[in-house]
Short mmCIF file of C-alpha atoms and ligand atoms in Angstrom, two decimals:
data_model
loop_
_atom_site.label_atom_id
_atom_site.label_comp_id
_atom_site.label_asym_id
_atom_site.label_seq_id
_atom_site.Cartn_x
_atom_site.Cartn_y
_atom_site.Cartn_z
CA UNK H 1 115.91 121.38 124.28
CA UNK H 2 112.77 121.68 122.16
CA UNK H 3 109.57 120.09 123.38
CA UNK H 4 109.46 116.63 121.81
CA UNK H 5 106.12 116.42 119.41
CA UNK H 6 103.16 114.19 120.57
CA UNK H 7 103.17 111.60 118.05
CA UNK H 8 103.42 108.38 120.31
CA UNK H 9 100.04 106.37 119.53
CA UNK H 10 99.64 102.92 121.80
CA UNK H 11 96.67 100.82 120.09
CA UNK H 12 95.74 98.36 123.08
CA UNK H 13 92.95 95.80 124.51
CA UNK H 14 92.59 94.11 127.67
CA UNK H 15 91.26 90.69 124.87
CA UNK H 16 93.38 89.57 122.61
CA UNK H 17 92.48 88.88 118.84
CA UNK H 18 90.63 91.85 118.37
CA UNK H 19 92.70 93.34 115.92
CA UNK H 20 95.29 95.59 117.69
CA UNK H 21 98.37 94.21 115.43
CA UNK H 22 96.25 93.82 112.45
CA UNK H 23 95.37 97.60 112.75
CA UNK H 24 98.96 98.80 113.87
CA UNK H 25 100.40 97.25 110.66
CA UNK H 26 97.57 98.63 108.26
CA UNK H 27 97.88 102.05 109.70
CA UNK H 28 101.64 102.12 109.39
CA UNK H 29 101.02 100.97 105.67
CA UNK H 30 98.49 103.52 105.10
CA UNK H 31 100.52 106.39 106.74
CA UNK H 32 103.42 105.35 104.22
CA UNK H 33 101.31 105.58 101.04
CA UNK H 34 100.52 109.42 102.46
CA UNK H 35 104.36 109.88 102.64
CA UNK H 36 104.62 109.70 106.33
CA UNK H 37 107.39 108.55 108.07
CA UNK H 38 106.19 105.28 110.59
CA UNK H 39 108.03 104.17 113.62
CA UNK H 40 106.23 100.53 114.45
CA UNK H 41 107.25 99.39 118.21
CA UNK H 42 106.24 95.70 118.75
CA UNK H 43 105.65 95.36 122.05
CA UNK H 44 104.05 91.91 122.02
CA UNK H 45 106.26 89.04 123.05
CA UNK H 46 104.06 86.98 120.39
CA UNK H 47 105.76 89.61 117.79
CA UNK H 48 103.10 89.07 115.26
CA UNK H 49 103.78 92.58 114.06
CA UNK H 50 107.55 91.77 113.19
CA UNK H 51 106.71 88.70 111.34
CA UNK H 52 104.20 90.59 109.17
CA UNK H 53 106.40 93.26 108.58
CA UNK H 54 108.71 90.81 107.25
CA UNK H 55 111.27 90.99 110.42
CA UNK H 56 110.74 87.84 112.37
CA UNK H 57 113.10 87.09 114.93
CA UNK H 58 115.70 84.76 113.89
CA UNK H 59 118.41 82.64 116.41
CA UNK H 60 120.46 82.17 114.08
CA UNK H 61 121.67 85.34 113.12
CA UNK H 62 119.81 87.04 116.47
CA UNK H 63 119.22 91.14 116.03
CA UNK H 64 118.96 93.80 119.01
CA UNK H 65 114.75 93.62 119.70
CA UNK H 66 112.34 95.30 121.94
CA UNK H 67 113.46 93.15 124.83
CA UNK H 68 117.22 94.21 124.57
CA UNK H 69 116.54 97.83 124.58
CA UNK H 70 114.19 97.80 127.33
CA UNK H 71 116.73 95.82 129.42
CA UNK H 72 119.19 97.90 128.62
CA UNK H 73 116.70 100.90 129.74
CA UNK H 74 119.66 103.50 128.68
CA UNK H 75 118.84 107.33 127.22
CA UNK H 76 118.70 106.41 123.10
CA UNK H 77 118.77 102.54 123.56
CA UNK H 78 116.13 101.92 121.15
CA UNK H 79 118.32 103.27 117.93
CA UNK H 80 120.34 100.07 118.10
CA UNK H 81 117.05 97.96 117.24
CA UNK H 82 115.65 100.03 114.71
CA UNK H 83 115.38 97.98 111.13
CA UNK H 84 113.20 98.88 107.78
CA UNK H 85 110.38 96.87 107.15
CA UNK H 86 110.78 93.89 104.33
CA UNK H 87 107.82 95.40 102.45
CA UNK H 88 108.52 96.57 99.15
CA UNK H 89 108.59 100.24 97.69
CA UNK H 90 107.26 102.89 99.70
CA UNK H 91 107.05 100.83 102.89
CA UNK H 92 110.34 100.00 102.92
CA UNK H 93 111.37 103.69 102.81
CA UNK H 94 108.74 105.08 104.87
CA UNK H 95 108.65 102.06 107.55
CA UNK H 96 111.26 101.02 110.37
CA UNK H 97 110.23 98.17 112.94
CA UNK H 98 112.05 97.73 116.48
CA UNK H 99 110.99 94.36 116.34
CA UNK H 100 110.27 91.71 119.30
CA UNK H 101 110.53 88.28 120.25
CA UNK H 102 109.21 86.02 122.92
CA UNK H 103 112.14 86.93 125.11
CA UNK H 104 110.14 90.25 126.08
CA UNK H 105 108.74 88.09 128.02
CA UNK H 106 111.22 87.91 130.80
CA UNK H 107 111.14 91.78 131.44
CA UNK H 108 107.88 91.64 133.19
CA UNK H 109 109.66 90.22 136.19
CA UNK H 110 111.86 92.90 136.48
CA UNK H 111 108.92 94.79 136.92
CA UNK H 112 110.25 95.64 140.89
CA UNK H 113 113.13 97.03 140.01
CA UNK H 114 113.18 100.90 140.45
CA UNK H 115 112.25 103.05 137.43
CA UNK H 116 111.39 99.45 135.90
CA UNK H 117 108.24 101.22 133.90
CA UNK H 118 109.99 103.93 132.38
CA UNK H 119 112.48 101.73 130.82
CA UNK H 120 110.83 101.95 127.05
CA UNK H 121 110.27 106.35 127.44
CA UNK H 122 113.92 106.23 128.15
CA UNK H 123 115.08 103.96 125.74
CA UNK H 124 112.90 105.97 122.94
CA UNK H 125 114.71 109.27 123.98
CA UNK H 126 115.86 111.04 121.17
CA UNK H 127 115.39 108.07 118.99
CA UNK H 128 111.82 108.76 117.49
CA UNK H 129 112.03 112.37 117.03
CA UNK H 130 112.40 111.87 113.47
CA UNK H 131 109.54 110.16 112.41
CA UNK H 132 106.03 111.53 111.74
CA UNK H 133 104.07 108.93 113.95
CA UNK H 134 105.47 105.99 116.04
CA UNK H 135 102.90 103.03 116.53
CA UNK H 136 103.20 100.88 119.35
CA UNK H 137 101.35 97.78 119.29
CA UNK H 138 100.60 96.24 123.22
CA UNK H 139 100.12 92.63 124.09
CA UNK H 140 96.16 91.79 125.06
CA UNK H 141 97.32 92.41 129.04
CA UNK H 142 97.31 95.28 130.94
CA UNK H 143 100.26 94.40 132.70
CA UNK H 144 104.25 95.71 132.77
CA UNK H 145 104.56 95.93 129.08
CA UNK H 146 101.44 97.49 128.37
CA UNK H 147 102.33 99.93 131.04
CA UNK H 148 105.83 100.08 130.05
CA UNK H 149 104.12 101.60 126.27
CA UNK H 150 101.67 103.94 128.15
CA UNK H 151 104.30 105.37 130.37
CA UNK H 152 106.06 106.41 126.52
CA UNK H 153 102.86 107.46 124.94
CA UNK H 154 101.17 110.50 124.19
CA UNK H 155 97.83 108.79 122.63
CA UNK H 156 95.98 105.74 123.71
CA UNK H 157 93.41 104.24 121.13
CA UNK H 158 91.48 100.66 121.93
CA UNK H 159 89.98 98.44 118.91
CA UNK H 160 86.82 97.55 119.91
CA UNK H 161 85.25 93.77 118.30
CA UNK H 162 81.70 94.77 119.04
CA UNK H 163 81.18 92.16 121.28
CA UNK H 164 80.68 91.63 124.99
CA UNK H 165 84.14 90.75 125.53
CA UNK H 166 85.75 92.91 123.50
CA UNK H 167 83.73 95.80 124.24
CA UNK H 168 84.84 95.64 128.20
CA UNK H 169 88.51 94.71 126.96
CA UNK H 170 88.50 97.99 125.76
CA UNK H 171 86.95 99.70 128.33
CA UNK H 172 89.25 98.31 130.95
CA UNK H 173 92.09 99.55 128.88
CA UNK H 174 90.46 102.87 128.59
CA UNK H 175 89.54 103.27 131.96
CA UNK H 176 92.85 102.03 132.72
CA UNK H 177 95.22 104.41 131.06
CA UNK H 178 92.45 107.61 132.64
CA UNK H 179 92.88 107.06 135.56
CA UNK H 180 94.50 109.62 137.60
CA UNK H 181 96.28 107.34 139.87
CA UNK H 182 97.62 105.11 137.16
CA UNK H 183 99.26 108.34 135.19
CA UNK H 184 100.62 109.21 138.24
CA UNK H 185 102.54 105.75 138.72
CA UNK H 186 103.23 106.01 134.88
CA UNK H 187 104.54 109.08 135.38
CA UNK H 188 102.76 110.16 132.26
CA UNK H 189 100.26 112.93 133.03
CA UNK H 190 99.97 114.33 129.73
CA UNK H 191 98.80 110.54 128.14
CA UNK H 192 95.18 111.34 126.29
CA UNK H 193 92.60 108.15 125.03
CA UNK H 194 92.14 109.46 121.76
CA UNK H 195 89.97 106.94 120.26
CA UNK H 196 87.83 103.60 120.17
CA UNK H 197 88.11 102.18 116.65
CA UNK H 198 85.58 99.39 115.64
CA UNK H 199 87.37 96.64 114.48
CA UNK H 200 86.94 93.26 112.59
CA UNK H 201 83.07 94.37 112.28
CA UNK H 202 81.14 92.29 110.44
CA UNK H 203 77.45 94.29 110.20
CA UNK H 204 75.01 91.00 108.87
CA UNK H 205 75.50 89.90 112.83
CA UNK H 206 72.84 91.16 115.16
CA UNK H 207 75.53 91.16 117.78
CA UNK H 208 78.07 93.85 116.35
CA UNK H 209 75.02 96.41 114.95
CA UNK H 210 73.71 96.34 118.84
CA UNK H 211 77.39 96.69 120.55
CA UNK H 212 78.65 99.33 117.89
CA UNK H 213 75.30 101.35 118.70
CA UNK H 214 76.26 100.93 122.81
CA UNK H 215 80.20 102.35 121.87
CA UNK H 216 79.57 106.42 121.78
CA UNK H 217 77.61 106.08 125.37
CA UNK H 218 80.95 104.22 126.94
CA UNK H 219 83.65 106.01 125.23
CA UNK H 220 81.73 109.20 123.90
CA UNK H 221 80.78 110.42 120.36
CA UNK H 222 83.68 111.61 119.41
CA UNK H 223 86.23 109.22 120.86
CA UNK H 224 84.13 106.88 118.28
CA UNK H 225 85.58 106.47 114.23
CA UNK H 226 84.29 104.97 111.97
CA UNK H 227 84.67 100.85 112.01
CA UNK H 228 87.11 98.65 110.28
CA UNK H 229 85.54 95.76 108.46
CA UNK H 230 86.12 92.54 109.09
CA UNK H 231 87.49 90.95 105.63
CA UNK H 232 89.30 87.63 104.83
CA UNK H 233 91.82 89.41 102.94
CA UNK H 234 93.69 91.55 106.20
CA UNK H 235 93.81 87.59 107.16
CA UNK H 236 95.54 86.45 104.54
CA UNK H 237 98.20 89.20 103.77
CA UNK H 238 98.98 89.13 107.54
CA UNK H 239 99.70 85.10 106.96
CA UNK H 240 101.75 85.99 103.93
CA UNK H 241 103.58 88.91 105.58
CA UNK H 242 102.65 91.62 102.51
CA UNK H 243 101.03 94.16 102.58
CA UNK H 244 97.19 94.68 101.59
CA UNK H 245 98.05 96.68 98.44
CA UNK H 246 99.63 93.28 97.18
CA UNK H 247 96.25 91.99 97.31
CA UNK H 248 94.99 93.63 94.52
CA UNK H 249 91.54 94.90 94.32
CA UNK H 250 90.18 92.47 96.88
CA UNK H 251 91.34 94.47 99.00
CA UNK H 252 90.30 97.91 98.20
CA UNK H 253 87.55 97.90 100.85
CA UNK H 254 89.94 97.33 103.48
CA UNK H 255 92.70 99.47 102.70
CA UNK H 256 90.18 102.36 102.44
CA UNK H 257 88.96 101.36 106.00
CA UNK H 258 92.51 101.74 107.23
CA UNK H 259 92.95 105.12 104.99
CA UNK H 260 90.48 106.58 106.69
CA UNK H 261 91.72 105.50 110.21
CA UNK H 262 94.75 106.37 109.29
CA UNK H 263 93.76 110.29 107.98
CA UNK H 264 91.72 110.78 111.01
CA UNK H 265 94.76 109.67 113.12
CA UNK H 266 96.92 112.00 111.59
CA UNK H 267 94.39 114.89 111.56
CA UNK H 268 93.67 114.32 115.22
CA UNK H 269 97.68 114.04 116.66
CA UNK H 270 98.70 117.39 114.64
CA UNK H 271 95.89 119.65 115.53
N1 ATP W 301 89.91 93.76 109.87
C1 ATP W 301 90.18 92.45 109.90
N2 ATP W 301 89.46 91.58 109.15
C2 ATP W 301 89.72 90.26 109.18
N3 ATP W 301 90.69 89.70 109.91
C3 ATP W 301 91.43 90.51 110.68
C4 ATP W 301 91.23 91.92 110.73
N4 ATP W 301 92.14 92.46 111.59
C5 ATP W 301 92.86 91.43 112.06
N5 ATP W 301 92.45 90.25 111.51
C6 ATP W 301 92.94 88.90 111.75
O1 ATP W 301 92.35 88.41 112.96
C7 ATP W 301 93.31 87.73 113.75
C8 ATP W 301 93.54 88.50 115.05
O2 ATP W 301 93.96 89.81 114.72
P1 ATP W 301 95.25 90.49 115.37
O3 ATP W 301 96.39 89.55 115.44
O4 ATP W 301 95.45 91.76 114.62
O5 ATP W 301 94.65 90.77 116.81
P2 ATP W 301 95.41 91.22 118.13
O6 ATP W 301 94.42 91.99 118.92
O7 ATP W 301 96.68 91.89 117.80
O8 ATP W 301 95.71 89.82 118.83
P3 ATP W 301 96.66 89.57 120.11
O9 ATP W 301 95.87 90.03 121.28
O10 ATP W 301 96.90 88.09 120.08
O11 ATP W 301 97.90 90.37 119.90
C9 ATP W 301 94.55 87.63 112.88
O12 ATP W 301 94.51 86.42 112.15
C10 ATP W 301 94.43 88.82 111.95
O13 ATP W 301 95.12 88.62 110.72
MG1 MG W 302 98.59 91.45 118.48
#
């Protein structure tokens, strides 16, 4: 069987509200417009990224989610959840979701059970091959279902709000997915950090200018891109469920924040 390509990114943080599903969608939207085909995993129970990507769970007429597949745990499981995004045009194309819901929740205490972390890697068999880059956005924990996405990944990148908090949220998570002894339980060895991306920086506060200037010392030079602003607008097309480019030119600061990120990203995972 041919060697499956490394194109499994998991964008995590020990603190929540840093920007980890506010990236993950931008990226995937960015990544589109290039003409690359995006796999977004939601693997937050919260499922912020479904609702934004138009695909909000709904009890009424309930869909296969994140939860289901990892349950199910079987070779292939994940194809059943797979949906297109509800953005327009390109996105829609370029764009599938396996969306979540709060039920997710109730996998962490199967946690126990043997094999319990490689549940997701099992359930993406097969099912991702396809797609140019799959993006899996983690809940702010580093518990089961973060570990559950780092025992499937190939690439680990934190977002860093350059404060005190978020800066060690992101450390933990980096130092967490290094270390030997974790990969070993992951049963991941080949999992790489790849980056520490700057995130909802805002540069008139004294604050972020001194914590971005502490981030290549912690995470090195090159593990350091360039930040993502912080700008009302990724606010309020995440609240409306669109994506930036329906913002019009408010947003053109933004989205070429995310271009870059997302050019780098690419640039970086097909070397
Ligand atoms: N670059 C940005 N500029 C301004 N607001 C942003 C930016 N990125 C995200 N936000 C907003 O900040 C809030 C928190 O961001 P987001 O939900 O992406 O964080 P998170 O790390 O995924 O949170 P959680 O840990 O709860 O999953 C949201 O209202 C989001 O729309
Ligand atoms: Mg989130």
């Amino acid at each position: 069987m041919a060697q499956r390509r490394r194109r499994r990114v998991a964008l995590g943080n020990n603190k929540g509200g840093v920007g980890k599903t506010g990236t993950t969608i931008n990226l995937a939207a960015s990544l589109a417009e290039a003409g690359r085909r995006v796999l977004v995993v939601d693997f937050d129970p919260q499922a912020n990224a479904s609702r934004r990507l138009g695909r909000p769970f709904r009890p009424d007429s309930p869909t296969v989610t994140a939860s289901e597949i990892v349950r199910s745990g079987e070779p292939g499981a994940a194809a059943d959840a797979i949906v297109p995004c509800d953005w327009e045009g390109v996105y829609a194309l370029r764009i599938d979701v396996i969306p979540s819901r709060f039920d997710l929740e109730n996998r962490i205490s199967e946690a126990a059970v043997m094999h319990a972390r490689q549940r997701l890697r099992s359930a993406l068999e097969g099912v991702d091959d396809e797609y140019d880059v799959t993006l899996m956005d983690c809940p702010p924990s580093l518990g089961h279902l973060t570990q559950l996405v780092l025992a499937a990944a190939d690439w680990g990148i934190t977002l860093v709000e350059p404060e005190y908090d978020g800066v060690e949220g992101a450390t933990r998570f980096r130092d967490f997915m290094v270390d030997p002894a974790n990969l070993a339980e992951l049963a991941n060895p080949e999992l790489q950090f790849l980056a520490a991306v700057p995130s909802m920086v805002d540069t008139r506060l004294g604050a972020h200018a001194h914590h971005l200037s502490t981030l290549p010392g912690i995470f090195g030079p090159d593990c350091v891109w360039d930040p993502i602003p912080a700008r009302s607008v990724v606010k309020d097309a995440a609240d409306s469920a669109l994506p930036l480019s329906a913002m019009g030119s408010r947003a053109a600061e933004a989205r070429a924040a995310f271009d870059a990120t997302a050019a780098r990203l690419w640039k970086e995972i097909t070397a």
